[in-house]
Short mmCIF file of N, CA and C in Angstrom, two decimals:
data_model
loop_
_atom_site.label_atom_id
_atom_site.label_comp_id
_atom_site.label_asym_id
_atom_site.label_seq_id
_atom_site.Cartn_x
_atom_site.Cartn_y
_atom_site.Cartn_z
N MET A 1 -124.36 157.43 149.60
CA MET A 1 -125.26 156.29 148.83
C MET A 1 -124.27 155.74 148.12
N ILE A 2 -124.73 154.52 147.79
CA ILE A 2 -123.86 153.66 146.58
C ILE A 2 -124.03 154.16 145.44
N ILE A 3 -125.32 154.45 144.95
CA ILE A 3 -125.30 154.76 143.19
C ILE A 3 -125.47 156.35 143.48
N GLU A 4 -124.27 156.98 142.96
CA GLU A 4 -124.41 158.34 142.88
C GLU A 4 -124.32 158.96 141.49
N THR A 5 -123.67 157.81 140.22
CA THR A 5 -123.52 158.43 139.30
C THR A 5 -124.07 157.42 138.08
N SER A 6 -124.23 157.85 136.88
CA SER A 6 -124.57 156.76 135.95
C SER A 6 -123.49 155.61 135.41
N GLN A 7 -122.27 156.05 135.98
CA GLN A 7 -121.27 154.91 136.06
C GLN A 7 -121.64 154.18 137.18
N ASP A 8 -121.92 154.45 138.22
CA ASP A 8 -122.12 153.46 139.27
C ASP A 8 -123.56 152.14 138.94
N VAL A 9 -124.30 152.88 138.00
CA VAL A 9 -125.47 151.94 137.75
C VAL A 9 -124.98 151.12 136.71
N LEU A 10 -123.95 151.55 135.81
CA LEU A 10 -123.32 150.67 134.76
C LEU A 10 -122.43 149.66 135.47
N TRP A 11 -121.64 150.13 136.39
CA TRP A 11 -120.82 148.81 137.35
C TRP A 11 -121.43 147.98 137.92
N LEU A 12 -122.57 148.58 138.58
CA LEU A 12 -123.67 147.52 139.43
C LEU A 12 -124.33 146.34 138.11
N SER A 13 -124.55 147.15 137.09
CA SER A 13 -125.36 145.99 136.36
C SER A 13 -124.40 145.00 135.45
N ILE A 14 -123.20 145.80 135.22
CA ILE A 14 -122.23 144.60 134.66
C ILE A 14 -121.96 143.64 135.87
N ALA A 15 -121.79 143.91 137.02
CA ALA A 15 -121.28 143.06 138.50
C ALA A 15 -122.48 141.93 138.54
N PHE A 16 -123.73 142.69 137.98
CA PHE A 16 -124.96 141.80 138.16
C PHE A 16 -125.08 140.56 136.95
N ALA A 17 -124.43 141.11 135.90
CA ALA A 17 -124.69 140.38 134.83
C ALA A 17 -123.38 139.17 134.67
N VAL A 18 -122.35 139.31 135.31
CA VAL A 18 -121.23 138.81 135.54
C VAL A 18 -121.78 137.44 136.44
N VAL A 19 -122.28 137.90 137.58
CA VAL A 19 -122.92 136.71 138.50
C VAL A 19 -123.76 135.98 137.70
N LEU A 20 -124.68 136.45 137.07
CA LEU A 20 -125.56 135.79 136.08
C LEU A 20 -124.83 134.73 135.40
N VAL A 21 -123.89 135.42 134.46
CA VAL A 21 -123.20 134.40 133.60
C VAL A 21 -122.46 133.47 134.42
N ALA A 22 -121.99 133.74 135.61
CA ALA A 22 -121.05 132.70 136.56
C ALA A 22 -122.12 131.65 136.96
N VAL A 23 -123.44 131.97 137.37
CA VAL A 23 -124.30 131.21 137.80
C VAL A 23 -124.95 130.11 136.62
N PHE A 24 -125.23 130.83 135.46
CA PHE A 24 -125.35 129.91 134.25
C PHE A 24 -124.30 128.92 133.76
N LEU A 25 -123.17 129.40 133.83
CA LEU A 25 -122.04 128.73 133.72
C LEU A 25 -121.64 127.44 134.44
N ALA A 26 -121.80 127.75 135.74
CA ALA A 26 -122.05 126.59 137.08
C ALA A 26 -123.16 125.60 136.59
N TRP A 27 -124.28 126.21 136.14
CA TRP A 27 -125.37 125.16 136.03
C TRP A 27 -125.31 124.26 134.64
N MET A 28 -124.69 125.07 133.94
CA MET A 28 -124.57 124.41 132.61
C MET A 28 -123.51 123.35 132.81
N MET A 29 -122.15 123.63 133.44
CA MET A 29 -121.15 122.66 133.55
C MET A 29 -121.77 121.44 134.44
N TYR A 30 -122.71 121.79 135.49
CA TYR A 30 -123.07 120.66 136.29
C TYR A 30 -123.79 119.48 135.05
N TYR A 31 -124.74 120.20 134.45
CA TYR A 31 -125.61 119.37 133.54
C TYR A 31 -124.82 118.85 132.78
N ILE A 32 -123.46 119.32 132.10
CA ILE A 32 -122.81 118.84 131.23
C ILE A 32 -121.96 117.51 131.85
N ILE A 33 -121.70 117.65 132.93
CA ILE A 33 -120.91 116.36 133.95
C ILE A 33 -121.95 115.52 133.91
N MET A 34 -122.99 115.61 134.28
CA MET A 34 -124.30 114.95 134.63
C MET A 34 -124.31 114.04 133.31
N MET A 35 -124.23 114.73 132.11
CA MET A 35 -124.48 113.81 131.17
C MET A 35 -123.32 113.07 130.63
N LEU A 36 -122.12 113.58 130.95
CA LEU A 36 -121.04 112.96 130.46
C LEU A 36 -120.87 111.46 131.66
N ARG A 37 -121.25 111.43 132.75
CA ARG A 37 -121.33 110.55 133.69
C ARG A 37 -122.29 109.61 133.38
N ASP A 38 -123.73 109.86 132.62
CA ASP A 38 -124.27 108.91 132.12
C ASP A 38 -124.01 107.90 130.81
N ILE A 39 -123.21 108.97 130.06
CA ILE A 39 -122.67 108.50 128.86
C ILE A 39 -121.54 107.35 129.24
N ARG A 40 -120.70 107.73 130.47
CA ARG A 40 -119.67 106.75 130.81
C ARG A 40 -120.36 105.45 131.31
N GLU A 41 -121.57 105.60 132.13
CA GLU A 41 -122.27 104.54 132.73
C GLU A 41 -122.57 103.44 131.46
N MET A 42 -123.31 104.41 130.33
CA MET A 42 -123.89 103.44 129.10
C MET A 42 -122.89 102.65 128.60
N VAL A 43 -121.53 103.60 128.26
CA VAL A 43 -120.59 102.64 127.66
C VAL A 43 -120.18 101.65 128.44
N HIS A 44 -119.97 101.82 129.92
CA HIS A 44 -119.22 100.51 130.45
C HIS A 44 -120.60 99.60 130.60
N ASP A 45 -121.83 99.89 130.67
CA ASP A 45 -122.70 98.87 130.42
C ASP A 45 -122.85 98.00 129.19
N THR A 46 -122.62 98.59 128.07
CA THR A 46 -122.30 98.20 126.70
C THR A 46 -120.95 97.47 126.59
N ARG A 47 -120.04 97.76 127.21
CA ARG A 47 -118.99 97.08 127.23
C ARG A 47 -119.35 95.67 127.90
N ASP A 48 -119.70 95.67 128.90
CA ASP A 48 -119.99 94.59 129.72
C ASP A 48 -120.65 93.52 129.07
N ARG A 49 -122.05 94.14 128.27
CA ARG A 49 -122.71 93.38 127.38
C ARG A 49 -122.06 92.47 126.29
N PHE A 50 -121.01 93.31 125.81
CA PHE A 50 -120.20 92.93 124.47
C PHE A 50 -119.38 91.90 125.29
N ASP A 51 -118.64 91.94 126.25
CA ASP A 51 -118.11 90.95 126.90
C ASP A 51 -118.74 89.56 127.16
N ARG A 52 -119.93 89.66 127.75
CA ARG A 52 -120.87 88.48 128.05
C ARG A 52 -121.13 88.06 126.83
N ILE A 53 -121.54 88.69 125.66
CA ILE A 53 -121.52 87.98 124.21
C ILE A 53 -120.41 87.50 123.90
N GLU A 54 -119.24 87.89 124.01
CA GLU A 54 -117.85 87.41 123.41
C GLU A 54 -117.70 86.12 124.23
N LYS A 55 -117.74 86.25 125.68
CA LYS A 55 -117.64 84.83 126.24
C LYS A 55 -118.79 83.89 125.85
N PHE A 56 -120.06 84.37 125.54
CA PHE A 56 -120.87 83.15 125.26
C PHE A 56 -120.51 82.78 123.50
N VAL A 57 -120.04 83.38 122.83
CA VAL A 57 -119.62 83.15 121.47
C VAL A 57 -118.28 82.14 121.76
N MET A 58 -117.49 82.59 122.46
CA MET A 58 -116.28 81.98 122.66
C MET A 58 -116.57 80.49 123.06
N ALA A 59 -117.56 80.36 124.29
CA ALA A 59 -117.94 79.06 124.57
C ALA A 59 -118.66 78.15 123.55
N ILE A 60 -119.27 78.72 123.00
CA ILE A 60 -120.13 77.85 121.78
C ILE A 60 -118.91 77.49 120.83
N GLY A 61 -117.90 78.43 120.50
CA GLY A 61 -117.00 77.83 119.72
C GLY A 61 -116.22 76.90 120.15
N GLU A 62 -115.63 76.74 121.50
CA GLU A 62 -115.11 75.91 122.09
C GLU A 62 -115.56 74.44 121.94
N LYS A 63 -116.91 74.53 122.34
CA LYS A 63 -117.95 73.21 122.31
C LYS A 63 -118.01 72.80 120.88
N ALA A 64 -117.95 73.80 119.79
CA ALA A 64 -118.12 73.34 118.59
C ALA A 64 -116.49 72.62 118.01
N GLU A 65 -115.55 73.03 118.50
CA GLU A 65 -114.12 72.74 118.49
C GLU A 65 -114.13 70.96 118.91
N ALA A 66 -114.69 71.04 120.31
CA ALA A 66 -114.60 69.65 120.62
C ALA A 66 -115.40 68.65 120.17
N LEU A 67 -116.72 69.07 119.49
CA LEU A 67 -117.47 68.39 118.78
C LEU A 67 -117.04 68.03 117.40
N PHE A 68 -116.33 68.93 116.78
CA PHE A 68 -115.68 68.66 115.64
C PHE A 68 -114.30 67.64 115.60
N ALA A 69 -113.76 67.54 117.00
CA ALA A 69 -112.65 66.76 117.19
C ALA A 69 -113.01 65.20 117.30
N ILE A 70 -114.24 65.21 117.98
CA ILE A 70 -114.94 64.00 118.45
C ILE A 70 -115.73 63.50 117.00
N GLY A 71 -116.13 64.34 116.34
CA GLY A 71 -116.85 64.13 115.09
C GLY A 71 -115.97 62.86 114.17
N PRO A 72 -114.64 63.15 113.88
CA PRO A 72 -114.24 61.91 113.11
C PRO A 72 -114.24 60.29 113.77
N MET A 73 -113.82 60.71 115.03
CA MET A 73 -113.96 59.45 115.98
C MET A 73 -115.70 58.88 115.97
N LEU A 74 -116.52 59.71 116.02
CA LEU A 74 -117.85 59.04 115.97
C LEU A 74 -118.22 58.78 114.74
N GLY A 75 -117.80 59.55 113.55
CA GLY A 75 -118.09 58.82 112.29
C GLY A 75 -117.34 57.51 111.88
N GLU A 76 -116.27 57.18 112.36
CA GLU A 76 -115.65 55.97 112.12
C GLU A 76 -116.25 54.93 113.16
N GLY A 77 -116.66 55.30 114.20
CA GLY A 77 -117.53 54.33 115.17
C GLY A 77 -118.93 53.97 114.52
N ILE A 78 -119.59 55.25 113.71
CA ILE A 78 -120.85 54.85 113.16
C ILE A 78 -120.89 54.04 112.09
N LYS A 79 -119.44 54.05 111.16
CA LYS A 79 -119.37 53.41 110.10
C LYS A 79 -118.97 51.93 110.27
N THR A 80 -118.27 51.69 111.40
CA THR A 80 -117.84 50.41 111.98
C THR A 80 -119.19 49.66 112.25
N ALA A 81 -120.40 50.32 113.18
CA ALA A 81 -121.40 49.74 113.40
C ALA A 81 -122.12 49.43 112.45
N VAL A 82 -122.29 50.22 111.28
CA VAL A 82 -123.42 49.91 110.03
C VAL A 82 -122.54 48.97 109.41
N GLY A 83 -121.18 48.94 109.27
CA GLY A 83 -120.70 47.76 108.36
C GLY A 83 -121.05 46.36 109.20
N TYR A 84 -120.93 46.41 110.61
CA TYR A 84 -121.31 45.31 111.54
C TYR A 84 -122.88 44.64 111.09
N ILE A 85 -123.70 45.91 111.05
CA ILE A 85 -125.04 45.29 110.90
C ILE A 85 -125.26 45.16 109.31
N MET A 86 -124.59 45.40 108.59
CA MET A 86 -124.60 44.89 107.06
C MET A 86 -124.18 43.50 106.85
N GLU A 87 -123.25 43.10 107.72
CA GLU A 87 -122.60 41.86 107.81
C GLU A 87 -123.55 41.04 108.40
N ARG A 88 -124.20 41.43 109.11
CA ARG A 88 -125.20 40.37 110.09
C ARG A 88 -126.47 40.30 108.96
N ARG A 89 -126.94 40.99 108.53
CA ARG A 89 -127.71 40.93 107.42
C ARG A 89 -127.59 39.96 106.36
N GLU A 90 -126.30 40.23 105.99
CA GLU A 90 -125.74 39.27 105.00
C GLU A 90 -125.75 37.73 105.41
N GLU A 91 -125.37 37.73 106.65
CA GLU A 91 -125.22 36.39 106.85
C GLU A 91 -126.53 35.91 107.05
N LYS A 92 -127.64 36.71 107.29
CA LYS A 92 -128.99 36.11 107.84
C LYS A 92 -129.64 35.84 106.47
N ARG A 93 -129.27 36.68 105.43
CA ARG A 93 -129.90 36.20 103.59
C ARG A 93 -129.08 34.81 103.31
N ARG A 94 -127.98 34.71 103.70
CA ARG A 94 -127.41 33.40 103.59
C ARG A 94 -127.93 32.07 104.01
N ARG A 95 -128.16 32.07 105.15
CA ARG A 95 -128.86 31.09 105.76
C ARG A 95 -130.13 30.69 105.24
#
């Protein structure tokens, strides 16, 4: 028979405990790996969102730069138009 002495029972219980510890460690490693995978996906999604936000902000900045570049020319045009309208009013008042 396999179990002849109390030492055989000890070795059998130690072997069973080692198997249980190995199964527990494998199960724990599986869940840790799954959690790390989920964390990696969340980080990847967050990076994508920040990239989209950055592109949006950069596009707004480029449009603002273009508007500010046109601004002085537009201001001069408005100033000229207002000056022309004021001259026309003065001419009408003089008549």
